[in-house]
Tab-separated table of C-alpha atoms in Angstrom:
chain	number	residue	atom	x	y	z
A	19	MET	CA	13.198	-12.892	-29.800
A	20	ALA	CA	12.339	-13.305	-26.123
A	21	GLU	CA	10.420	-16.305	-24.872
A	22	PHE	CA	6.963	-15.462	-23.533
A	23	ARG	CA	5.464	-17.225	-20.518
A	24	ILE	CA	1.981	-16.031	-21.514
A	25	ALA	CA	0.761	-16.526	-25.093
A	26	PRO	CA	1.029	-13.241	-27.053
A	27	ASP	CA	-2.265	-14.091	-28.779
A	28	LEU	CA	-4.014	-14.019	-25.415
A	29	VAL	CA	-2.495	-10.623	-24.586
A	30	ALA	CA	-3.613	-9.306	-27.984
A	31	ALA	CA	-7.138	-10.651	-27.498
A	32	GLU	CA	-7.412	-9.052	-24.049
A	33	ASN	CA	-6.138	-5.763	-25.480
A	34	ASP	CA	-8.697	-5.880	-28.295
A	35	LYS	CA	-11.465	-5.886	-25.691
A	36	ARG	CA	-10.184	-2.620	-24.239
A	37	ALA	CA	-8.641	-0.834	-27.235
A	38	ALA	CA	-11.628	1.335	-28.201
A	39	ALA	CA	-12.180	2.572	-24.643
A	40	LEU	CA	-8.476	3.320	-24.239
A	41	LYS	CA	-8.385	5.290	-27.492
A	42	SER	CA	-11.307	7.428	-26.334
A	43	ASP	CA	-9.864	7.962	-22.848
A	44	TYR	CA	-6.400	8.780	-24.205
A	45	GLU	CA	-7.758	11.364	-26.631
A	46	ALA	CA	-9.890	12.966	-23.912
A	47	LEU	CA	-6.955	13.168	-21.516
A	48	GLY	CA	-4.779	14.555	-24.304
A	49	ALA	CA	-7.264	17.373	-24.887
A	50	THR	CA	-7.396	18.154	-21.157
A	51	LEU	CA	-3.612	18.234	-20.832
A	52	ALA	CA	-3.253	20.335	-23.982
A	53	ARG	CA	-5.300	23.072	-22.321
A	54	ARG	CA	-2.637	23.057	-19.595
A	55	GLY	CA	0.154	23.260	-22.144
A	56	VAL	CA	1.171	19.617	-21.743
A	57	ASP	CA	1.868	17.403	-24.779
A	58	ILE	CA	0.482	13.959	-23.974
A	59	GLU	CA	2.695	12.303	-26.571
A	60	ALA	CA	5.845	13.724	-24.971
A	61	VAL	CA	4.719	12.423	-21.568
A	62	THR	CA	3.873	9.001	-22.993
A	63	LYS	CA	7.305	8.767	-24.556
A	64	LYS	CA	8.987	9.704	-21.261
A	65	VAL	CA	7.123	7.120	-19.224
A	66	SER	CA	7.778	4.468	-21.889
A	67	GLU	CA	11.484	4.969	-21.190
A	68	PHE	CA	11.125	4.748	-17.403
A	69	PHE	CA	11.873	1.346	-15.907
A	70	VAL	CA	11.999	-0.161	-12.430
A	71	ALA	CA	13.799	-3.373	-11.448
A	72	VAL	CA	11.879	-6.200	-9.820
A	73	PRO	CA	13.370	-8.154	-6.900
A	74	SER	CA	13.931	-11.857	-7.443
A	75	TRP	CA	12.820	-12.490	-3.860
A	76	GLY	CA	9.589	-10.562	-4.423
A	77	VAL	CA	7.996	-13.273	-6.556
A	78	GLY	CA	7.987	-15.639	-3.578
A	79	THR	CA	5.519	-15.425	-0.704
A	80	GLY	CA	6.858	-13.439	2.228
A	81	GLY	CA	6.129	-13.724	5.901
A	82	THR	CA	6.525	-12.117	9.294
A	83	ARG	CA	8.645	-12.863	12.337
A	84	PHE	CA	5.823	-15.153	13.463
A	85	ALA	CA	4.837	-17.255	10.479
A	86	ARG	CA	4.908	-17.708	6.759
A	87	PHE	CA	1.985	-19.096	4.749
A	88	PRO	CA	3.175	-20.388	1.363
A	89	GLY	CA	1.322	-19.479	-1.805
A	90	THR	CA	0.462	-21.795	-4.665
A	91	GLY	CA	2.944	-22.261	-7.459
A	92	GLU	CA	5.828	-20.660	-5.588
A	93	PRO	CA	9.157	-20.567	-7.443
A	94	ARG	CA	11.494	-23.406	-6.500
A	95	GLY	CA	14.660	-21.448	-7.227
A	96	ILE	CA	16.144	-18.622	-9.214
A	97	PHE	CA	15.194	-20.006	-12.644
A	98	ASP	CA	11.521	-20.226	-11.665
A	99	LYS	CA	11.832	-16.729	-10.220
A	100	LEU	CA	13.120	-15.455	-13.545
A	101	ASP	CA	10.155	-17.046	-15.314
A	102	ASP	CA	7.799	-15.153	-12.992
A	103	CYS	CA	9.733	-11.921	-13.445
A	104	ALA	CA	9.434	-12.358	-17.208
A	105	VAL	CA	5.638	-12.432	-16.866
A	106	ILE	CA	5.703	-9.088	-15.070
A	107	GLN	CA	7.868	-7.584	-17.809
A	108	GLN	CA	5.763	-9.084	-20.606
A	109	LEU	CA	2.585	-7.493	-19.274
A	110	THR	CA	3.877	-4.168	-17.918
A	111	ARG	CA	6.873	-3.449	-20.192
A	112	ALA	CA	8.189	-1.512	-17.197
A	113	THR	CA	10.457	-4.089	-15.508
A	114	PRO	CA	13.172	-5.333	-17.892
A	115	ASN	CA	15.746	-5.952	-15.149
A	116	VAL	CA	15.879	-8.231	-12.112
A	117	SER	CA	17.754	-7.562	-8.882
A	118	LEU	CA	19.317	-10.746	-7.471
A	119	HIS	CA	20.012	-11.657	-3.836
A	120	ILE	CA	23.024	-13.832	-3.063
A	121	PRO	CA	23.254	-16.570	-1.768
A	122	TRP	CA	19.488	-17.113	-2.264
A	123	ASP	CA	19.892	-16.811	-6.048
A	124	LYS	CA	23.351	-18.296	-6.409
A	125	ALA	CA	23.822	-20.333	-9.595
A	126	ASP	CA	26.257	-20.607	-12.467
A	127	PRO	CA	26.434	-17.023	-13.838
A	128	ARG	CA	26.576	-18.352	-17.392
A	129	GLU	CA	23.311	-20.216	-16.894
A	130	LEU	CA	21.722	-17.192	-15.216
A	131	LYS	CA	22.758	-14.885	-18.040
A	132	ALA	CA	21.548	-17.320	-20.697
A	133	LYS	CA	18.188	-17.680	-18.951
A	134	GLY	CA	17.838	-13.922	-18.648
A	135	GLU	CA	18.658	-13.387	-22.312
A	136	ALA	CA	16.159	-16.055	-23.366
A	137	LEU	CA	13.439	-14.259	-21.394
A	138	GLY	CA	14.489	-10.769	-22.463
A	139	LEU	CA	15.637	-9.860	-18.951
A	140	GLY	CA	18.752	-8.089	-17.723
A	141	PHE	CA	20.208	-7.838	-14.222
A	142	ASP	CA	20.139	-4.814	-11.968
A	143	ALA	CA	21.956	-4.197	-8.659
A	144	MET	CA	23.275	-7.221	-6.802
A	145	ASN	CA	22.239	-7.668	-3.165
A	146	SER	CA	24.441	-9.331	-0.579
A	147	ASN	CA	23.183	-11.154	2.504
A	148	THR	CA	25.121	-11.021	5.737
A	149	PHE	CA	21.996	-10.637	7.870
A	150	SER	CA	21.417	-14.411	8.004
A	151	ASP	CA	23.657	-17.441	8.015
A	152	ALA	CA	24.113	-19.540	4.876
A	153	PRO	CA	24.522	-23.309	5.173
A	154	GLY	CA	28.129	-24.293	5.763
A	155	GLN	CA	29.572	-20.846	6.464
A	156	ALA	CA	32.388	-20.827	9.014
A	157	HIS	CA	31.308	-17.867	11.160
A	158	SER	CA	27.826	-16.856	12.310
A	159	TYR	CA	26.327	-13.377	11.835
A	160	LYS	CA	24.196	-13.676	14.958
A	161	PHE	CA	26.094	-10.794	16.562
A	162	GLY	CA	26.913	-8.866	13.417
A	163	SER	CA	28.769	-9.103	10.136
A	164	LEU	CA	30.675	-6.109	8.745
A	165	SER	CA	30.828	-4.590	12.245
A	166	HIS	CA	31.423	-7.820	14.183
A	167	VAL	CA	34.010	-7.766	16.966
A	168	ASP	CA	35.675	-10.821	15.400
A	169	ALA	CA	38.014	-9.992	12.493
A	170	ALA	CA	37.465	-13.382	10.826
A	171	THR	CA	33.689	-12.851	10.746
A	172	ARG	CA	34.153	-9.404	9.216
A	173	ALA	CA	36.535	-10.829	6.611
A	174	GLN	CA	33.988	-13.507	5.726
A	175	ALA	CA	31.310	-10.823	5.220
A	176	VAL	CA	33.652	-8.745	3.053
A	177	GLU	CA	34.524	-11.776	0.942
A	178	HIS	CA	30.834	-12.529	0.426
A	179	ASN	CA	30.227	-9.008	-0.883
A	180	ILE	CA	33.200	-9.293	-3.224
A	181	GLU	CA	31.767	-12.581	-4.475
A	182	CYS	CA	28.499	-10.746	-5.222
A	183	ILE	CA	30.450	-8.200	-7.260
A	184	GLU	CA	32.128	-10.956	-9.281
A	185	ILE	CA	28.803	-12.664	-9.990
A	186	GLY	CA	27.322	-9.306	-10.967
A	187	ARG	CA	30.182	-8.564	-13.346
A	188	ALA	CA	29.486	-11.798	-15.189
A	189	LEU	CA	25.797	-10.865	-15.457
A	190	GLY	CA	26.270	-7.266	-16.574
A	191	SER	CA	25.190	-5.666	-13.296
A	192	LYS	CA	26.646	-2.272	-12.370
A	193	ALA	CA	25.914	-1.904	-8.662
A	194	LEU	CA	26.052	-3.624	-5.281
A	195	THR	CA	23.508	-2.951	-2.538
A	196	VAL	CA	24.681	-3.593	1.024
A	197	TRP	CA	22.174	-3.795	3.852
A	198	ILE	CA	23.186	-5.283	7.176
A	199	GLY	CA	21.204	-6.139	10.281
A	200	ASP	CA	24.112	-5.292	12.580
A	201	GLY	CA	23.413	-3.476	15.812
A	202	SER	CA	22.465	-4.251	19.394
A	203	ASN	CA	19.400	-5.122	21.419
A	204	PHE	CA	20.578	-4.020	24.863
A	205	PRO	CA	22.205	-0.842	26.204
A	206	GLY	CA	25.900	-1.460	26.690
A	207	GLN	CA	25.932	-4.493	24.407
A	208	SER	CA	27.998	-2.669	21.790
A	209	ASN	CA	30.387	0.268	21.694
A	210	PHE	CA	28.718	2.589	19.148
A	211	THR	CA	31.924	4.217	17.934
A	212	LYS	CA	34.073	1.098	17.652
A	213	ALA	CA	31.312	-0.826	15.880
A	214	PHE	CA	30.892	1.945	13.306
A	215	GLU	CA	34.658	2.161	12.782
A	216	ARG	CA	34.792	-1.578	12.098
A	217	TYR	CA	31.914	-1.225	9.640
A	218	LEU	CA	33.589	1.631	7.747
A	219	THR	CA	36.846	-0.306	7.484
A	220	ALA	CA	35.052	-3.385	6.139
A	221	MET	CA	33.029	-1.308	3.672
A	222	ALA	CA	36.238	0.324	2.460
A	223	ASP	CA	37.567	-3.139	1.586
A	224	ILE	CA	34.413	-3.835	-0.424
A	225	TYR	CA	34.656	-0.421	-2.089
A	226	LYS	CA	38.187	-1.198	-3.282
A	227	ALA	CA	36.880	-4.264	-5.113
A	228	LEU	CA	34.317	-2.274	-7.121
A	229	PRO	CA	34.909	-2.056	-10.880
A	230	ASP	CA	35.421	1.497	-12.135
A	231	ASP	CA	31.932	1.704	-13.652
A	232	TRP	CA	30.091	0.320	-10.604
A	233	ARG	CA	28.299	2.029	-7.729
A	234	LEU	CA	27.991	0.937	-4.109
A	235	PHE	CA	24.620	1.526	-2.446
A	236	SER	CA	24.451	1.513	1.352
A	237	GLU	CA	20.967	1.116	2.790
A	238	HIS	CA	19.791	2.413	6.147
A	239	LYS	CA	17.114	0.938	8.383
A	240	MET	CA	15.937	2.148	11.783
A	241	TYR	CA	15.510	-1.235	13.393
A	242	GLU	CA	15.098	-4.986	12.920
A	243	PRO	CA	16.672	-7.278	13.798
A	244	ALA	CA	18.647	-4.871	16.019
A	245	PHE	CA	16.047	-3.042	18.092
A	246	TYR	CA	18.135	-0.908	20.469
A	247	SER	CA	20.764	0.414	18.075
A	248	THR	CA	21.445	-0.152	14.392
A	249	ILE	CA	24.761	0.476	12.655
A	250	VAL	CA	23.207	2.266	9.660
A	251	GLN	CA	20.058	3.622	11.271
A	252	ASP	CA	19.172	6.752	9.287
A	253	TRP	CA	19.927	8.805	6.203
A	254	GLY	CA	22.440	11.001	8.044
A	255	THR	CA	24.614	8.030	8.946
A	256	ASN	CA	24.112	6.700	5.435
A	257	TYR	CA	25.331	10.005	3.997
A	258	LEU	CA	28.421	9.917	6.232
A	259	ILE	CA	29.207	6.437	4.926
A	260	ALA	CA	28.904	7.509	1.295
A	261	GLN	CA	31.027	10.593	1.876
A	262	THR	CA	33.686	8.603	3.699
A	263	LEU	CA	33.969	5.810	1.146
A	264	GLY	CA	34.259	7.898	-2.019
A	265	PRO	CA	32.547	8.999	-5.257
A	266	LYS	CA	31.258	5.540	-6.202
A	267	ALA	CA	29.370	5.229	-2.886
A	268	HIS	CA	25.769	6.428	-2.686
A	269	CYS	CA	22.748	6.201	-0.393
A	270	LEU	CA	19.842	3.885	-1.122
A	271	VAL	CA	16.459	5.118	0.114
A	272	ASP	CA	13.964	2.416	1.034
A	273	LEU	CA	10.559	4.065	1.514
A	274	GLY	CA	9.755	1.766	4.439
A	275	HIS	CA	12.930	2.373	6.439
A	276	HIS	CA	11.899	5.606	8.150
A	277	ALA	CA	10.170	6.672	11.334
A	278	PRO	CA	6.437	7.415	10.959
A	279	ASN	CA	5.770	10.923	9.592
A	280	THR	CA	9.348	11.366	8.356
A	281	ASN	CA	9.585	13.763	5.421
A	282	ILE	CA	11.111	11.296	2.966
A	283	GLU	CA	10.833	13.631	-0.024
A	284	MET	CA	13.010	16.179	1.780
A	285	ILE	CA	15.625	13.497	2.463
A	286	VAL	CA	15.570	12.733	-1.253
A	287	ALA	CA	16.071	16.418	-2.055
A	288	ARG	CA	19.015	16.689	0.343
A	289	LEU	CA	20.749	13.629	-1.096
A	290	ILE	CA	20.235	14.942	-4.626
A	291	GLN	CA	21.599	18.337	-3.643
A	292	PHE	CA	24.820	16.847	-2.347
A	293	GLY	CA	25.244	14.204	-5.041
A	294	LYS	CA	24.679	11.122	-2.913
A	295	LEU	CA	21.275	9.771	-3.965
A	296	GLY	CA	21.976	6.302	-5.311
A	297	GLY	CA	18.450	5.074	-5.802
A	298	PHE	CA	15.357	3.552	-4.239
A	299	HIS	CA	13.742	0.448	-2.911
A	300	PHE	CA	10.079	1.180	-3.545
A	301	ASN	CA	7.390	-0.155	-1.220
A	302	ASP	CA	4.949	1.333	1.277
A	303	SER	CA	4.366	1.203	5.015
A	304	LYS	CA	1.803	1.998	7.674
A	305	TYR	CA	3.630	1.322	10.931
A	306	GLY	CA	7.232	0.496	10.097
A	307	ASP	CA	9.145	-1.561	7.595
A	308	ASP	CA	5.982	-3.242	6.339
A	309	ASP	CA	7.161	-3.875	2.734
A	310	LEU	CA	3.661	-3.260	1.391
A	311	ASP	CA	2.893	-2.680	-2.289
A	312	ALA	CA	4.122	0.676	-3.597
A	313	GLY	CA	1.382	3.287	-3.354
A	314	ALA	CA	-0.848	1.044	-1.244
A	315	ILE	CA	-0.894	3.365	1.786
A	316	GLU	CA	0.525	6.750	0.818
A	317	PRO	CA	0.363	7.289	-2.935
A	318	TYR	CA	0.646	11.060	-2.440
A	319	ARG	CA	3.992	10.612	-0.704
A	320	LEU	CA	5.187	8.500	-3.633
A	321	PHE	CA	4.166	11.341	-5.942
A	322	LEU	CA	6.021	13.892	-3.784
A	323	VAL	CA	9.184	11.789	-4.012
A	324	PHE	CA	8.882	11.762	-7.793
A	325	ASN	CA	8.216	15.486	-7.744
A	326	GLU	CA	11.741	15.906	-6.372
A	327	LEU	CA	13.170	13.492	-8.934
A	328	VAL	CA	11.532	15.270	-11.877
A	329	ASP	CA	12.597	18.629	-10.472
A	330	ALA	CA	16.216	17.432	-10.418
A	331	GLU	CA	15.843	16.007	-13.922
A	332	ARG	CA	14.481	19.322	-15.237
A	333	ARG	CA	17.259	21.281	-13.517
A	334	GLY	CA	19.872	19.112	-15.198
A	335	VAL	CA	21.578	17.911	-12.023
A	336	ASN	CA	25.005	16.486	-12.874
A	337	ASP	CA	25.390	12.684	-12.967
A	338	PHE	CA	21.761	12.236	-11.935
A	339	ASN	CA	20.927	8.593	-12.548
A	340	PRO	CA	19.140	7.061	-9.546
A	341	ALA	CA	18.450	3.335	-9.562
A	342	HIS	CA	14.795	2.358	-9.277
A	343	MET	CA	14.061	-0.989	-7.650
A	344	ILE	CA	11.074	-2.577	-5.914
A	345	ASP	CA	11.535	-4.290	-2.542
A	346	GLN	CA	8.357	-5.852	-1.172
A	347	SER	CA	7.082	-8.796	0.833
A	348	HIS	CA	3.789	-10.285	-0.325
A	349	ASN	CA	1.996	-12.187	2.408
A	350	VAL	CA	-1.654	-12.258	1.305
A	351	THR	CA	-1.572	-11.505	-2.436
A	352	ASP	CA	-0.291	-13.194	-5.558
A	353	PRO	CA	3.258	-11.772	-5.698
A	354	ILE	CA	3.139	-11.340	-9.478
A	355	GLU	CA	-0.038	-9.269	-9.217
A	356	SER	CA	1.439	-7.128	-6.447
A	357	LEU	CA	4.597	-6.445	-8.458
A	358	ILE	CA	2.546	-5.598	-11.552
A	359	SER	CA	0.506	-3.176	-9.462
A	360	SER	CA	3.581	-1.608	-7.880
A	361	ALA	CA	5.339	-1.094	-11.202
A	362	ASN	CA	2.206	0.647	-12.442
A	363	GLU	CA	1.914	2.858	-9.344
A	364	ILE	CA	5.558	3.893	-9.563
A	365	ARG	CA	5.114	4.870	-13.192
A	366	ARG	CA	1.879	6.679	-12.275
A	367	ALA	CA	3.708	8.837	-9.740
A	368	TYR	CA	6.333	9.632	-12.375
A	369	VAL	CA	3.715	10.726	-14.928
A	370	GLN	CA	1.920	12.861	-12.352
A	371	ALA	CA	5.211	14.547	-11.489
A	372	LEU	CA	5.908	15.159	-15.190
A	373	ILE	CA	2.679	17.151	-15.608
A	374	VAL	CA	3.274	19.495	-12.661
A	375	ASP	CA	3.214	23.117	-13.870
A	376	ARG	CA	6.811	23.892	-12.851
A	377	LYS	CA	6.682	27.544	-13.891
A	378	ALA	CA	3.545	28.216	-11.869
A	379	LEU	CA	4.929	26.282	-8.890
A	380	ALA	CA	8.147	28.324	-8.862
A	381	GLY	CA	6.145	31.534	-9.049
A	382	TYR	CA	3.979	30.616	-6.102
A	383	GLN	CA	7.037	29.546	-4.109
A	384	ASP	CA	8.786	32.856	-4.806
A	385	ALA	CA	5.640	34.737	-3.797
A	386	ASN	CA	5.260	32.716	-0.571
A	387	ASP	CA	1.808	31.635	-1.759
A	388	ALA	CA	1.598	28.423	0.250
A	389	LEU	CA	-1.965	27.531	-0.745
A	390	MET	CA	-1.505	27.852	-4.494
A	391	ALA	CA	1.855	26.110	-4.428
A	392	SER	CA	0.171	23.171	-2.723
A	393	GLU	CA	-2.792	23.279	-5.114
A	394	THR	CA	-0.416	23.213	-8.098
A	395	LEU	CA	0.992	19.901	-6.888
A	396	LYS	CA	-2.450	18.539	-6.079
A	397	ARG	CA	-3.751	19.427	-9.536
A	398	ALA	CA	-1.167	17.145	-11.107
A	399	TYR	CA	-1.703	14.432	-8.498
A	400	ARG	CA	-5.473	14.407	-8.968
A	401	ALA	CA	-5.194	13.838	-12.720
A	402	ASP	CA	-6.261	10.369	-13.869
A	403	VAL	CA	-3.207	9.450	-15.948
A	404	GLU	CA	-4.077	5.769	-16.357
A	405	PRO	CA	-4.721	6.209	-20.123
A	406	ILE	CA	-1.085	7.307	-20.545
A	407	LEU	CA	0.180	4.297	-18.610
A	408	ALA	CA	-2.051	1.886	-20.512
A	409	GLU	CA	-1.123	3.370	-23.884
A	410	ALA	CA	2.580	3.165	-23.059
A	411	ARG	CA	2.149	-0.521	-22.215
A	412	ARG	CA	0.107	-1.200	-25.357
A	413	ARG	CA	2.611	0.461	-27.683
A	414	ALA	CA	5.456	-1.550	-26.155
A	415	GLY	CA	3.584	-4.827	-26.627
A	416	GLY	CA	2.305	-5.124	-23.072
A	417	ALA	CA	-1.191	-5.389	-21.651
A	418	ILE	CA	-3.686	-2.544	-21.426
A	419	ASP	CA	-4.936	-4.113	-18.181
A	420	PRO	CA	-2.046	-6.288	-16.976
A	421	VAL	CA	-3.669	-7.781	-13.871
A	422	ALA	CA	-6.842	-8.758	-15.733
A	423	THR	CA	-4.758	-10.250	-18.547
A	424	TYR	CA	-2.594	-12.155	-16.064
A	425	ARG	CA	-5.681	-13.648	-14.443
A	426	ALA	CA	-7.177	-14.539	-17.816
A	427	SER	CA	-3.968	-16.387	-18.730
A	428	GLY	CA	-4.271	-18.913	-15.902
A	429	TYR	CA	-0.529	-18.642	-15.308
A	430	ARG	CA	-0.739	-19.200	-11.557
A	431	ALA	CA	-2.737	-22.392	-11.928
A	432	LYS	CA	-0.336	-23.609	-14.597
A	433	VAL	CA	2.802	-23.173	-12.486
A	434	ALA	CA	1.000	-24.537	-9.421
A	435	ALA	CA	0.599	-27.795	-11.318
A	436	GLU	CA	4.294	-27.810	-12.247
A	437	ARG	CA	5.883	-26.728	-8.978
A	438	PRO	CA	5.650	-28.779	-5.778
A	439	ALA	CA	3.759	-27.071	-2.960
A	440	SER	CA	5.915	-25.422	-0.289
A	441	VAL	CA	5.735	-26.691	3.259
A	442	ALA	CA	3.750	-24.386	5.554
A	443	GLY	CA	4.576	-23.377	9.081
A	444	GLY	CA	7.908	-21.652	8.598
A	445	GLY	CA	8.722	-18.416	10.308
A	446	GLY	CA	10.710	-15.433	9.130
A	447	ILE	CA	10.724	-13.159	6.126
A	448	ILE	CA	12.184	-14.641	2.961
């Protein structure tokens, strides 16, 4: 029996306030969907089985390159982070796994696993960090890590990634995500070809250390902290990496790591088509890699991404098992509330994609009926599917309204009294 950070009686009492309205709304939506030939119970079951991992680093307050303003009751370390992640899972029933970042979350794997089991949490993909220097490391990553001109620095970065794999094996993880900040800020600073060759060689060493049942996710990013050139700058380079390394290597798509107006859903379709979609870091952006809450800016784009995922699922694409993870930075909100909201928005996009009339859509596509094909997608997107999401949470023991229940619990005030306040004034994203 998992430990609960919020009293189950409080969750039940909050649900009782909303149960009658939910029952009415669910039945009404069921009748509407039935007229479209959609079984609401089948959709509810599907979404109940859809989960997204939360990032350990996401429950802390983020920042920008200019400043960081700490929030109240911030976690002091990984064990506090797991407590906060358990609250998100308790209320949403959508986030049973946590993605760790090493060395930020480094601790005795036995203690981590025991804490996770006590809270009813598992561990998703491990994340390495060679984009900043850890205290006491021999070689700096200021001028790169896996692509560094110095062989000893590259070896150090490889060893760190292998350490992440070993920690993950002890925790039951099955994947390693590698994102690096390597690149250059001035023309001529780096030889593009040699730097990429060094990166591929280093990644091959990491790939060799993968257990047979693991996957390696490489993540691309246009810029930051390298603003002139970046080693893994787009999905094409990412695809080349995955193809070069082997069948266990796949591409991770972060929704914020693209140029404005990029057709991300088409990138997703291409990676699915050629068997190299590894998974996602869900967030949203307005100008660049903003790490905003999922669905906060472009919820329709999130839906269009899931439209491709459901299409692949319905077509029975071989070995189709993308990882779903959130990756956000919360600067002005309570991080727990933002992660609750994001988990809900990701599930919402999935439900909307599930109710697309696939037969009608295919017919309009074959007939070159652009307007009706678009309207078929919009019809599903416009549907208010919140009753399905709320009912799925309720049946799993979660909260009908998770944010309202979280606020009613007073959890933030409670941990603020237990955890020392962070010192303000720091710069940089955590």
